[in-house]
């Protein structure tokens, strides 16, 4: 990789407070952003950034040439020019002069490497949840972001939705008293997002897809449609199933309401159901029980009717629940009670992508920094290990270690195929 | 299988295995596994199968081995047995796939016993990654030793992998093994080595890395005698960000180990070297902030005062992390910075709550510089304030233009401190009027309930702005005890703004009352003796609160009050918050002679009908029919037609259709008919078609015709589905998966005459197999003839849940072995139809969940195919 030119990588950035209301700042004052991974989620994020007038998308990248070309078209159509550069290797993007930030939306097994390299190149990063494919990779991202004083926003966008903020604020301000138990209901099964369920006959990859690059650090495996786009999540070499897809949303909100952005469980145990054979090997139904400090039990479940979808914090005879459909409480009036301006006021988001861009300018942490996302994902990762080994794990959240179980510790990280490394 | 946008709760029915974590459940699970194993291949068979495995073969036995390995975890003897069998696989399996699978299992269960076999694979390009997959995480020193030994025997990518694994293992002893690789002519090896040394850290690694750095800046190697030589070619290709990244990692390790001096020395060298790339230079400064903030502050100040923008802004961001003493140093230097830098520093400092910094925020908030003031005002909001801060914010909020006023207002509402509320309380009673009003507003925003006496007193203030804000504040903070004062204020209010504010405040307080019945008591009592003007406002209050008691009171006023009061009461009833006032307004519309009041009541009535989601469509239709009888103006009838247009009831046509005769209402009536037709088209397609057909001869406006065309298009969309089939099945084959069933030729597709076929009907074109025969993992066959008068190119639009194989006249024309939900026309194929009957045979597979099939026949261009006929066959 070529070195980032020392003088060109950082923009002239001044605090948002002095930007005024100019809806379309001069090019020299726009945040230059590149999108790496422009499939499904990546294109959605790309569209959000295109909608921000002080952001200029300058390049896109994907190992699937069709994705990359479609994204370039999207960008060029938006700006009415042909200026967007296209790449198929993210390392070329990171070497671009004048770049300020990257948006990463890749399969989980590709989260850590580009993120760490982007930090090393002095770029701010919008990355998807879960933060990483393993606890070791998550920690490596957190360390790199901290080491390079980068701004990081995780795509846990529920933090930018008013009723989730409200729910977390109610709990944080003690309106339901001492929280005893939290129920986090997540989806179950394997959702066939790409319509490739069962397409597991091995064969040559389509010419537009650089499949070897797509596999990257994962162990070698023959191509089949069910393994790749949109459905990679159901194979544990590349994703973490519904559990890891959603802990970055609902458990993240549960943590937010408890002020657990940098802490975690003491023990995790769980059961899961898996399909025999086949490419999709993530759990189809699962239930984790996590014991957190201060005697709080957190149940994370997918496919269990007694755990309602969303987050429910249960306190002393009262509770608050929320998911994407809304917010409820017992008693009902709880959610209407005003929170005073001098209580804990969680920040109102101007929009998740907007919040990232604001932080790029102000250097103020985003709503969901890397460390926060790491801790939201950890119970999910530990749950996977607990299910794999069939035993309770004891976790030292401060040290980031599993206690007294060297076999379990083997699964804190996933060795990478050479030449890839953290 | 039924597909949902985000969730699937039913999964294809393969067998499942479960693991549990508590000791009790684990033991039960062990028993269960034991039971399951009785039906499974034994170890020898399972591992024999594994040894012969190649990609593309049935992976079921791999799952068996995996299960056995997992089950062995709790039993050391069994675990050793499994390990030995896996090692045998490594040795004997001919395929890389089987051996890779064995490595995966050894990652879970491997011990020192596995290390020799795994280490042999490190030189194998196909299996080196899998071998490292097992070795890298093993806590055993033997695994590390094997990897270090492999340094001498591997090359290229395999060597890079070995180095990467050694870096991840973080064994200090690996440093010495890696050092010779710094002389490698393979730049990829060198890059890996630099990163690995960075991860390993410690003095020895740092020495080596600094020796490499000497080649770029001798100052970086000061104090170390170690030397490293790179060839010119390697040096030219070296990515120095990796070198500096490795040094930063070492410094981070020192800091983590509490060796702040060592860390600071390294950070400082990196920060000061002109060779250090900018990201690494900033990272070094960020590190220095953590371990030696004094040194860091000196550099930060230098960069803040420098002319280069980028480091300046980044430096301002780092101010956020400085300890207070150092942050104060930066604050002290604020005046010497450019206004943009001042603003950036104030933003960074302002996120912390530090009494020591308050002075700087106050000073900057008075700055004439328009860049600086907003940041300082924002910062003040996070602080523990004193009276000076409160007065400054109050003065800005009440005396400045936007956006400064809003920024100050937000900070005023947020600022903490025991003196803040007291200062605001005093401010309500004295000073300029705008500031007094601002103080009252802020007390409400801050939820200072003990301000209520002062605010209640301010309800009688001589100054209107103060009075108005006090009313609003009491509305926010007050309870039943403040109602009387507000009612008095309402009675005396001379200005509409104040009256409206009183109404809002009274409503807010009443709505907060837990006692829904009791909350009206004081209002009704007051109403008895209130002035006419106050009564008018109280009626509005009652209307906003709603409920049966309020309704009775307002209805009475609409009948018995004086003229103005009656008019207001009718207004209030017409705007009632729910449909409970329906009868009251209908009665008024019927009885009053005043055309204006009748119109108000009628419009209110229509509004309630439209929003009355508790009412059945029949009740609403009756309501519209009654309203039709009362309506006198064309506009009212248009309103009624607009309401009727939202009813999904064929009877609604009876209200709309007669109006087609009225030239003034024809288009509205036509639109209503078309919309009703659209709403009923699914359940009553023939009625919908008839209604739309009746519109055809009329000269209606283009939008009405467009609406009618939409209905016809919808009707046509449902046409030409094969409505009746012969069905055979279900057919099952034990142990076959849904996917395998697809290619099994059951008797029905082989023309076996013994197969029973029965006639079934599709519902809206869809054969609901799940209701007809149901079940999981099975197939059904459907047969019909498609007849056309002449040879035609046609389009078959197929939807299936799950897979489908389709024969036309004995030839397969579609094969989709998929698991999916039903979507009409998901597969569209072009076929040639011969004249007369064409035989269509469909095989529909089922995994679990939904099971459906539908086939529509159209001309090749998607239009209607003339002369088309279907028969179950």
Coordinates of C-alpha atoms in Angstrom, one line a residue, chain B residues 265-746:
Chain B
X265 CA 9.9 8.7 25.5
X266 CA 8.8 6.7 22.5
X267 CA 5.6 8.7 21.8
X268 CA 7.7 11.9 22.0
X269 CA 10.3 10.7 19.6
X270 CA 7.6 9.7 17.1
X271 CA 5.8 12.9 17.6
X272 CA 8.9 15.0 17.0
X273 CA 10.3 13.2 14.1
X274 CA 9.7 14.9 10.8
X275 CA 9.8 11.4 9.2
X276 CA 6.7 10.2 11.0
X277 CA 3.7 10.2 8.7
X278 CA 1.0 12.5 9.9
X279 CA -1.5 9.9 11.1
X280 CA 1.2 8.3 13.2
X281 CA 2.4 11.6 14.4
X282 CA -1.0 12.5 15.6
X283 CA -1.3 9.1 17.2
X284 CA 1.9 9.6 19.0
X285 CA 0.6 12.9 20.4
X286 CA -2.6 11.3 21.4
X287 CA -0.5 8.7 23.3
X288 CA 1.5 11.4 24.9
X289 CA -1.7 13.0 26.2
X290 CA -2.4 9.8 28.1
X291 CA 1.0 9.2 29.6
X292 CA 2.7 12.7 29.8
X293 CA 0.0 15.3 29.4
X294 CA 2.5 18.2 30.2
X295 CA 4.7 17.4 27.3
X296 CA 1.7 16.8 25.2
X297 CA 0.2 20.2 26.1
X298 CA 3.4 21.9 25.0
X299 CA 3.1 20.3 21.6
X300 CA -0.7 20.9 21.4
X301 CA -0.3 24.6 22.1
X302 CA 2.4 24.8 19.5
X303 CA 0.1 23.1 16.9
X304 CA -2.8 25.3 18.0
X305 CA -0.8 28.4 17.4
X306 CA 0.7 27.0 14.1
X307 CA -0.7 27.9 10.7
X308 CA -1.2 24.4 9.5
X309 CA -5.0 23.8 9.8
X310 CA -5.2 20.1 10.0
X311 CA -2.9 19.4 13.0
X312 CA -4.4 22.4 14.7
X313 CA -7.9 21.0 14.5
X314 CA -6.8 17.6 15.6
X315 CA -4.8 19.1 18.5
X316 CA -8.0 20.9 19.6
X317 CA -9.7 17.6 19.6
X318 CA -7.0 16.2 21.9
X319 CA -7.6 19.0 24.4
X320 CA -10.7 17.0 25.3
X321 CA -8.6 14.3 26.9
X322 CA -6.1 16.5 28.8
X323 CA -6.2 16.5 32.6
X324 CA -7.7 19.7 34.1
X325 CA -4.3 21.4 34.9
X326 CA -3.2 21.0 31.3
X327 CA -6.6 21.9 29.9
X328 CA -6.4 25.1 32.0
X329 CA -3.0 25.9 30.4
X330 CA -4.7 25.7 27.0
X331 CA -7.6 27.8 28.2
X332 CA -5.1 30.4 29.5
X333 CA -3.7 30.6 26.0
X334 CA -7.1 31.1 24.3
X335 CA -6.5 34.7 23.5
X336 CA -3.4 33.9 21.5
X337 CA -5.3 31.6 19.2
X338 CA -7.1 32.4 16.0
X339 CA -10.9 32.7 16.4
X340 CA -11.6 29.4 14.7
X341 CA -9.0 27.7 17.0
X342 CA -10.5 29.4 20.0
X343 CA -13.9 28.0 19.0
X344 CA -12.6 24.5 18.5
X345 CA -10.8 24.6 21.9
X346 CA -13.9 26.0 23.6
X347 CA -16.0 23.2 22.1
X348 CA -13.5 20.6 23.4
X349 CA -13.2 22.2 26.8
X350 CA -16.9 22.8 27.1
X351 CA -17.8 19.1 27.2
X352 CA -16.2 18.9 30.6
X353 CA -17.6 20.2 33.9
X354 CA -14.9 22.1 35.5
X355 CA -15.4 25.1 37.9
X356 CA -11.8 26.1 37.1
X357 CA -12.7 26.7 33.5
X358 CA -15.9 28.7 34.1
X359 CA -13.9 31.9 34.1
X360 CA -12.7 31.3 30.5
X361 CA -16.1 30.4 29.3
X362 CA -17.6 33.5 30.8
X363 CA -14.8 35.7 29.3
X364 CA -15.2 34.1 25.9
X365 CA -19.0 34.4 26.0
X366 CA -18.5 38.2 26.1
X367 CA -16.0 38.1 23.2
X368 CA -17.0 40.3 20.3
X369 CA -15.8 37.5 18.0
X370 CA -18.9 35.9 16.4
X371 CA -17.0 32.6 16.0
X372 CA -16.1 32.4 19.6
X373 CA -19.3 33.4 21.4
X374 CA -21.5 30.4 20.4
X375 CA -18.9 27.9 21.5
X376 CA -18.5 29.6 24.8
X377 CA -22.3 29.9 25.4
X378 CA -22.7 26.3 24.7
X379 CA -19.8 25.4 27.0
X380 CA -21.5 27.4 29.8
X381 CA -24.5 25.1 29.6
X382 CA -22.5 22.1 30.8
X383 CA -21.0 23.9 33.8
X384 CA -21.9 24.3 37.4
X385 CA -23.0 27.9 37.1
X386 CA -22.8 30.9 39.4
X387 CA -25.0 34.0 39.4
X388 CA -22.7 35.7 36.9
X389 CA -23.1 32.9 34.4
X390 CA -26.9 32.8 34.9
X391 CA -27.1 36.6 34.3
X392 CA -24.9 36.4 31.3
X393 CA -27.0 33.6 29.7
X394 CA -30.2 35.3 30.7
X395 CA -29.1 38.5 29.2
X396 CA -28.1 36.8 25.9
X397 CA -31.3 34.7 25.8
X398 CA -33.5 37.7 26.4
X399 CA -31.5 40.4 24.7
X400 CA -29.7 39.0 21.7
X401 CA -30.7 38.0 18.3
X402 CA -30.7 34.4 16.9
X403 CA -28.9 32.1 16.9
X404 CA -27.1 33.4 20.0
X405 CA -30.4 33.7 21.9
X406 CA -31.3 30.1 21.3
X407 CA -27.9 28.8 22.2
X408 CA -28.0 30.8 25.4
X409 CA -31.5 29.7 26.2
X410 CA -30.5 26.0 25.8
X411 CA -27.5 26.5 28.1
X412 CA -29.6 28.4 30.6
X413 CA -32.0 25.5 30.9
X414 CA -29.2 23.0 31.3
X415 CA -26.7 24.8 33.6
X416 CA -26.3 23.2 37.0
X417 CA -25.6 24.6 40.4
X418 CA -27.4 25.5 43.6
X419 CA -27.3 29.2 42.9
X420 CA -28.8 28.9 39.5
X421 CA -32.4 28.4 40.4
X422 CA -32.2 31.0 43.2
X423 CA -30.8 33.6 40.7
X424 CA -33.5 32.8 38.2
X425 CA -36.2 33.1 40.9
X426 CA -35.0 36.5 41.8
X427 CA -34.8 37.4 38.2
X428 CA -38.5 36.8 37.7
X429 CA -39.3 39.6 40.0
X430 CA -36.8 42.3 38.9
X431 CA -35.0 43.7 35.9
X432 CA -35.9 44.2 32.3
X433 CA -39.2 42.7 31.3
X434 CA -37.7 40.4 28.6
X435 CA -35.3 39.0 31.0
X436 CA -37.9 38.4 33.7
X437 CA -40.0 36.5 31.1
X438 CA -37.0 34.5 30.1
X439 CA -36.3 33.6 33.7
X440 CA -39.9 32.4 34.2
X441 CA -39.6 30.3 31.0
X442 CA -36.3 28.7 32.1
X443 CA -37.7 27.8 35.5
X444 CA -40.4 25.8 33.8
X445 CA -37.9 24.2 31.5
X446 CA -35.7 23.3 34.4
X447 CA -38.7 21.8 36.2
X448 CA -38.1 24.0 39.3
X449 CA -41.4 23.2 41.1
X450 CA -40.6 25.4 44.1
X451 CA -40.8 28.3 41.7
X452 CA -44.5 27.9 41.6
X453 CA -45.3 30.5 44.3
X454 CA -43.2 33.1 42.4
X455 CA -44.7 32.1 39.1
X456 CA -48.2 32.1 40.4
X457 CA -47.6 35.6 41.8
X458 CA -46.4 36.6 38.3
X459 CA -49.7 35.6 36.8
X460 CA -50.9 39.0 38.0
X461 CA -47.8 40.9 36.9
X462 CA -48.5 44.2 35.3
X463 CA -46.3 43.3 32.3
X464 CA -48.0 41.2 29.7
X465 CA -44.8 39.3 28.5
X466 CA -44.1 38.3 32.1
X467 CA -47.7 37.3 32.7
X468 CA -47.8 35.3 29.5
X469 CA -44.7 33.3 30.3
X470 CA -45.8 32.8 33.9
X471 CA -49.1 31.3 32.6
X472 CA -47.1 28.9 30.4
X473 CA -44.7 28.1 33.2
X474 CA -47.5 27.3 35.7
X475 CA -49.1 25.1 33.0
X476 CA -45.9 23.1 32.8
X477 CA -45.1 22.9 36.5
X478 CA -48.5 23.3 38.2
X479 CA -51.0 20.9 39.7
X480 CA -54.6 21.2 40.9
X481 CA -53.7 23.8 43.4
X482 CA -52.7 26.2 40.7
X483 CA -56.0 25.8 38.8
X484 CA -57.9 28.4 40.6
X485 CA -55.2 31.0 40.0
X486 CA -55.2 30.2 36.3
X487 CA -59.0 30.3 36.1
X488 CA -58.9 33.7 37.8
X489 CA -56.3 34.8 35.2
X490 CA -58.4 33.4 32.5
X491 CA -61.4 35.4 33.8
X492 CA -59.4 38.6 33.7
X493 CA -57.3 38.0 30.6
X494 CA -57.8 40.8 28.2
X495 CA -55.6 39.5 25.4
X496 CA -56.3 36.5 23.2
X497 CA -52.7 35.2 23.5
X498 CA -53.1 35.1 27.3
X499 CA -56.5 33.5 27.1
X500 CA -55.1 30.8 24.8
X501 CA -52.2 30.3 27.1
X502 CA -54.5 29.9 30.0
X503 CA -56.6 27.3 28.2
X504 CA -53.5 25.4 27.3
X505 CA -52.2 25.6 30.8
X506 CA -55.5 24.5 32.4
X507 CA -55.8 21.6 29.9
X508 CA -52.3 20.5 30.7
X509 CA -52.8 20.5 34.4
X510 CA -56.1 18.8 34.1
X511 CA -54.7 16.1 31.8
X512 CA -51.9 15.4 34.3
X513 CA -54.5 14.6 37.0
X514 CA -54.8 10.9 37.7
X515 CA -58.4 11.4 38.7
X516 CA -60.2 11.6 35.3
X517 CA -63.6 12.2 36.8
X518 CA -62.5 14.6 39.5
X519 CA -60.4 16.8 37.3
X520 CA -63.5 18.5 35.8
X521 CA -64.9 19.4 39.2
X522 CA -63.1 22.7 39.8
X523 CA -63.7 23.7 36.2
X524 CA -67.4 23.1 36.3
X525 CA -67.7 24.8 39.7
X526 CA -65.9 27.8 38.3
X527 CA -68.1 27.8 35.2
X528 CA -71.2 28.5 37.3
X529 CA -70.0 31.9 38.3
X530 CA -67.6 32.7 35.6
X531 CA -67.9 35.8 33.4
X532 CA -69.3 35.2 29.9
X533 CA -65.9 35.7 28.4
X534 CA -64.4 33.2 30.8
X535 CA -67.2 30.7 30.1
X536 CA -66.4 30.9 26.5
X537 CA -62.8 29.9 27.1
X538 CA -63.8 27.2 29.6
X539 CA -66.0 25.6 27.0
X540 CA -62.8 25.3 24.9
X541 CA -61.0 23.8 27.8
X542 CA -63.8 21.2 28.3
X543 CA -63.7 20.4 24.6
X544 CA -60.0 19.8 24.7
X545 CA -60.3 17.5 27.7
X546 CA -63.3 15.6 26.4
X547 CA -65.1 12.9 28.3
X548 CA -68.8 12.3 29.1
X549 CA -69.1 15.0 31.8
X550 CA -67.5 17.6 29.7
X551 CA -69.7 16.6 26.8
X552 CA -72.9 16.9 28.9
X553 CA -71.8 20.4 30.1
X554 CA -70.9 21.7 26.6
X555 CA -74.1 20.1 25.0
X556 CA -76.1 21.9 27.7
X557 CA -74.4 25.2 26.8
X558 CA -75.2 24.6 23.1
X559 CA -78.9 24.4 24.0
X560 CA -79.4 26.8 26.9
X561 CA -76.6 29.4 26.9
X562 CA -76.8 32.9 25.5
X563 CA -76.3 33.3 21.8
X564 CA -72.6 33.8 21.8
X565 CA -72.1 31.0 24.3
X566 CA -74.2 28.6 22.2
X567 CA -72.2 29.4 19.1
X568 CA -68.9 28.7 20.9
X569 CA -70.4 25.5 22.4
X570 CA -71.4 24.3 18.9
X571 CA -67.9 25.1 17.7
X572 CA -66.4 23.1 20.5
X573 CA -68.7 20.1 19.9
X574 CA -67.9 20.2 16.2
X575 CA -64.2 19.9 17.2
X576 CA -64.7 17.2 19.9
X577 CA -61.6 15.0 20.3
X578 CA -63.5 11.8 19.6
X579 CA -66.7 10.6 18.0
X580 CA -68.7 10.6 21.3
X581 CA -70.2 14.0 20.3
X582 CA -71.6 12.6 17.1
X583 CA -75.3 12.4 18.3
X584 CA -75.0 15.9 19.9
X585 CA -73.9 17.6 16.7
X586 CA -76.3 15.6 14.5
X587 CA -79.1 16.8 16.8
X588 CA -77.9 20.4 16.4
X589 CA -77.7 20.1 12.7
X590 CA -81.2 18.8 12.6
X591 CA -82.8 21.3 15.0
X592 CA -81.1 24.6 14.4
X593 CA -82.6 27.1 12.1
X594 CA -79.3 29.0 11.9
X595 CA -77.7 28.0 8.6
X596 CA -74.2 28.8 9.9
X597 CA -74.6 26.7 13.0
X598 CA -76.1 23.9 11.0
X599 CA -73.2 24.0 8.7
X600 CA -70.7 24.0 11.6
X601 CA -72.5 21.1 13.2
X602 CA -72.7 19.1 10.0
X603 CA -69.1 19.6 9.2
X604 CA -68.2 18.5 12.7
X605 CA -70.4 15.5 12.2
X606 CA -68.7 14.5 9.0
X607 CA -65.3 15.0 10.5
X608 CA -66.2 12.6 13.4
X609 CA -67.6 10.1 10.9
X610 CA -64.4 10.1 9.0
X611 CA -62.1 9.8 12.0
X612 CA -64.4 7.5 14.0
X613 CA -62.1 4.4 13.9
X614 CA -64.2 2.8 16.6
X615 CA -67.3 2.8 14.3
X616 CA -68.2 -0.1 11.9
X617 CA -68.4 0.7 8.2
X618 CA -72.2 0.1 8.5
X619 CA -72.5 2.7 11.2
X620 CA -70.5 5.2 9.2
X621 CA -72.5 4.6 6.2
X622 CA -75.7 5.2 8.1
X623 CA -74.2 8.4 9.4
X624 CA -73.4 9.6 5.9
X625 CA -76.9 8.7 4.8
X626 CA -78.3 10.9 7.6
X627 CA -76.0 13.7 6.7
X628 CA -77.0 13.5 3.1
X629 CA -80.6 14.2 4.2
X630 CA -79.5 17.3 6.1
X631 CA -77.0 18.7 3.6
X632 CA -78.3 21.7 1.7
X633 CA -75.2 23.1 0.1
X634 CA -73.3 21.5 -2.8
X635 CA -70.1 21.8 -0.8
X636 CA -71.5 19.8 2.0
X637 CA -72.6 17.1 -0.3
X638 CA -69.2 17.0 -1.8
X639 CA -67.8 16.5 1.7
X640 CA -70.2 13.6 2.2
X641 CA -69.2 12.0 -1.0
X642 CA -65.5 12.4 0.0
X643 CA -66.3 10.6 3.3
X644 CA -68.3 7.9 1.6
X645 CA -65.4 7.3 -0.8
X646 CA -63.4 5.8 2.1
X647 CA -65.9 3.1 2.9
X648 CA -65.1 -0.5 1.9
X649 CA -68.7 -1.4 1.6
X650 CA -70.7 -2.1 -1.5
X651 CA -73.7 -0.4 0.1
X652 CA -71.8 2.9 0.0
X653 CA -72.4 2.9 -3.7
X654 CA -76.0 3.5 -3.0
X655 CA -75.2 6.9 -1.5
X656 CA -72.7 7.9 -4.2
X657 CA -74.3 6.6 -7.4
X658 CA -77.6 8.7 -7.2
X659 CA -75.4 11.9 -7.1
X660 CA -74.0 11.0 -10.5
X661 CA -77.2 12.6 -11.9
X662 CA -76.4 15.9 -10.4
X663 CA -74.2 17.8 -12.8
X664 CA -72.6 19.8 -10.0
X665 CA -71.7 16.6 -8.1
X666 CA -71.0 14.2 -11.0
X667 CA -67.2 14.2 -10.8
X668 CA -67.1 13.9 -7.0
X669 CA -69.7 11.2 -7.1
X670 CA -67.8 9.4 -9.9
X671 CA -64.6 9.6 -7.9
X672 CA -66.4 8.2 -4.8
X673 CA -67.8 5.3 -6.9
X674 CA -64.4 4.5 -8.3
X675 CA -62.7 4.6 -4.9
X676 CA -65.4 2.5 -3.3
X677 CA -65.0 0.1 -6.2
X678 CA -61.2 0.0 -5.5
X679 CA -61.8 -0.8 -1.8
X680 CA -64.2 -3.6 -2.5
X681 CA -62.5 -5.1 -5.6
X682 CA -60.8 -7.9 -3.6
X683 CA -63.9 -9.1 -1.8
X684 CA -66.6 -8.2 -4.4
X685 CA -64.9 -8.1 -7.8
X686 CA -68.1 -8.4 -9.8
X687 CA -69.8 -5.5 -7.9
X688 CA -66.7 -3.4 -8.3
X689 CA -66.6 -4.1 -12.0
X690 CA -70.3 -3.3 -12.5
X691 CA -69.9 -0.1 -10.6
X692 CA -67.0 1.0 -12.7
X693 CA -68.7 -0.1 -15.9
X694 CA -71.6 2.2 -15.0
X695 CA -69.2 5.1 -15.0
X696 CA -67.9 4.4 -18.5
X697 CA -70.6 6.2 -20.5
X698 CA -70.5 9.3 -18.3
X699 CA -68.3 12.3 -19.3
X700 CA -66.2 12.4 -16.2
X701 CA -63.0 14.3 -15.4
X702 CA -59.7 12.7 -16.2
X703 CA -58.7 11.9 -12.6
X704 CA -62.0 10.1 -12.1
X705 CA -61.4 8.1 -15.3
X706 CA -57.9 7.3 -14.2
X707 CA -59.2 6.0 -10.8
X708 CA -61.7 3.8 -12.7
X709 CA -59.0 2.5 -15.0
X710 CA -56.9 1.5 -11.9
X711 CA -59.8 -0.7 -10.7
X712 CA -60.1 -2.3 -14.1
X713 CA -56.4 -2.9 -14.3
X714 CA -56.5 -4.5 -10.9
X715 CA -59.4 -6.7 -11.9
X716 CA -57.4 -7.8 -15.0
X717 CA -54.3 -8.6 -12.9
X718 CA -56.3 -11.3 -11.2
X719 CA -57.4 -12.8 -14.5
X720 CA -56.1 -15.7 -16.5
X721 CA -54.9 -17.7 -13.5
X722 CA -55.7 -21.4 -13.9
X723 CA -58.6 -21.7 -11.6
X724 CA -59.1 -25.5 -11.3
X725 CA -56.6 -28.3 -11.2
X726 CA -56.3 -32.0 -10.6
X727 CA -54.1 -32.7 -7.7
X728 CA -52.1 -35.8 -6.6
X729 CA -50.2 -36.2 -3.4
X730 CA -48.7 -35.6 -1.0
X731 CA -45.7 -37.7 -1.8
X732 CA -43.1 -38.3 0.8
X733 CA -39.7 -40.0 1.0
X734 CA -38.2 -40.6 4.4
X735 CA -34.9 -39.0 5.0
X736 CA -35.0 -37.0 1.8
X737 CA -34.6 -33.3 2.2
X738 CA -36.8 -30.8 0.5
X739 CA -34.1 -30.2 -2.0
X740 CA -33.7 -33.9 -2.7
X741 CA -37.4 -34.4 -3.2
X742 CA -37.2 -32.1 -6.1
X743 CA -35.4 -34.6 -8.3
X744 CA -37.2 -37.8 -7.1
X745 CA -39.6 -38.9 -9.7
X746 CA -42.8 -39.9 -7.8

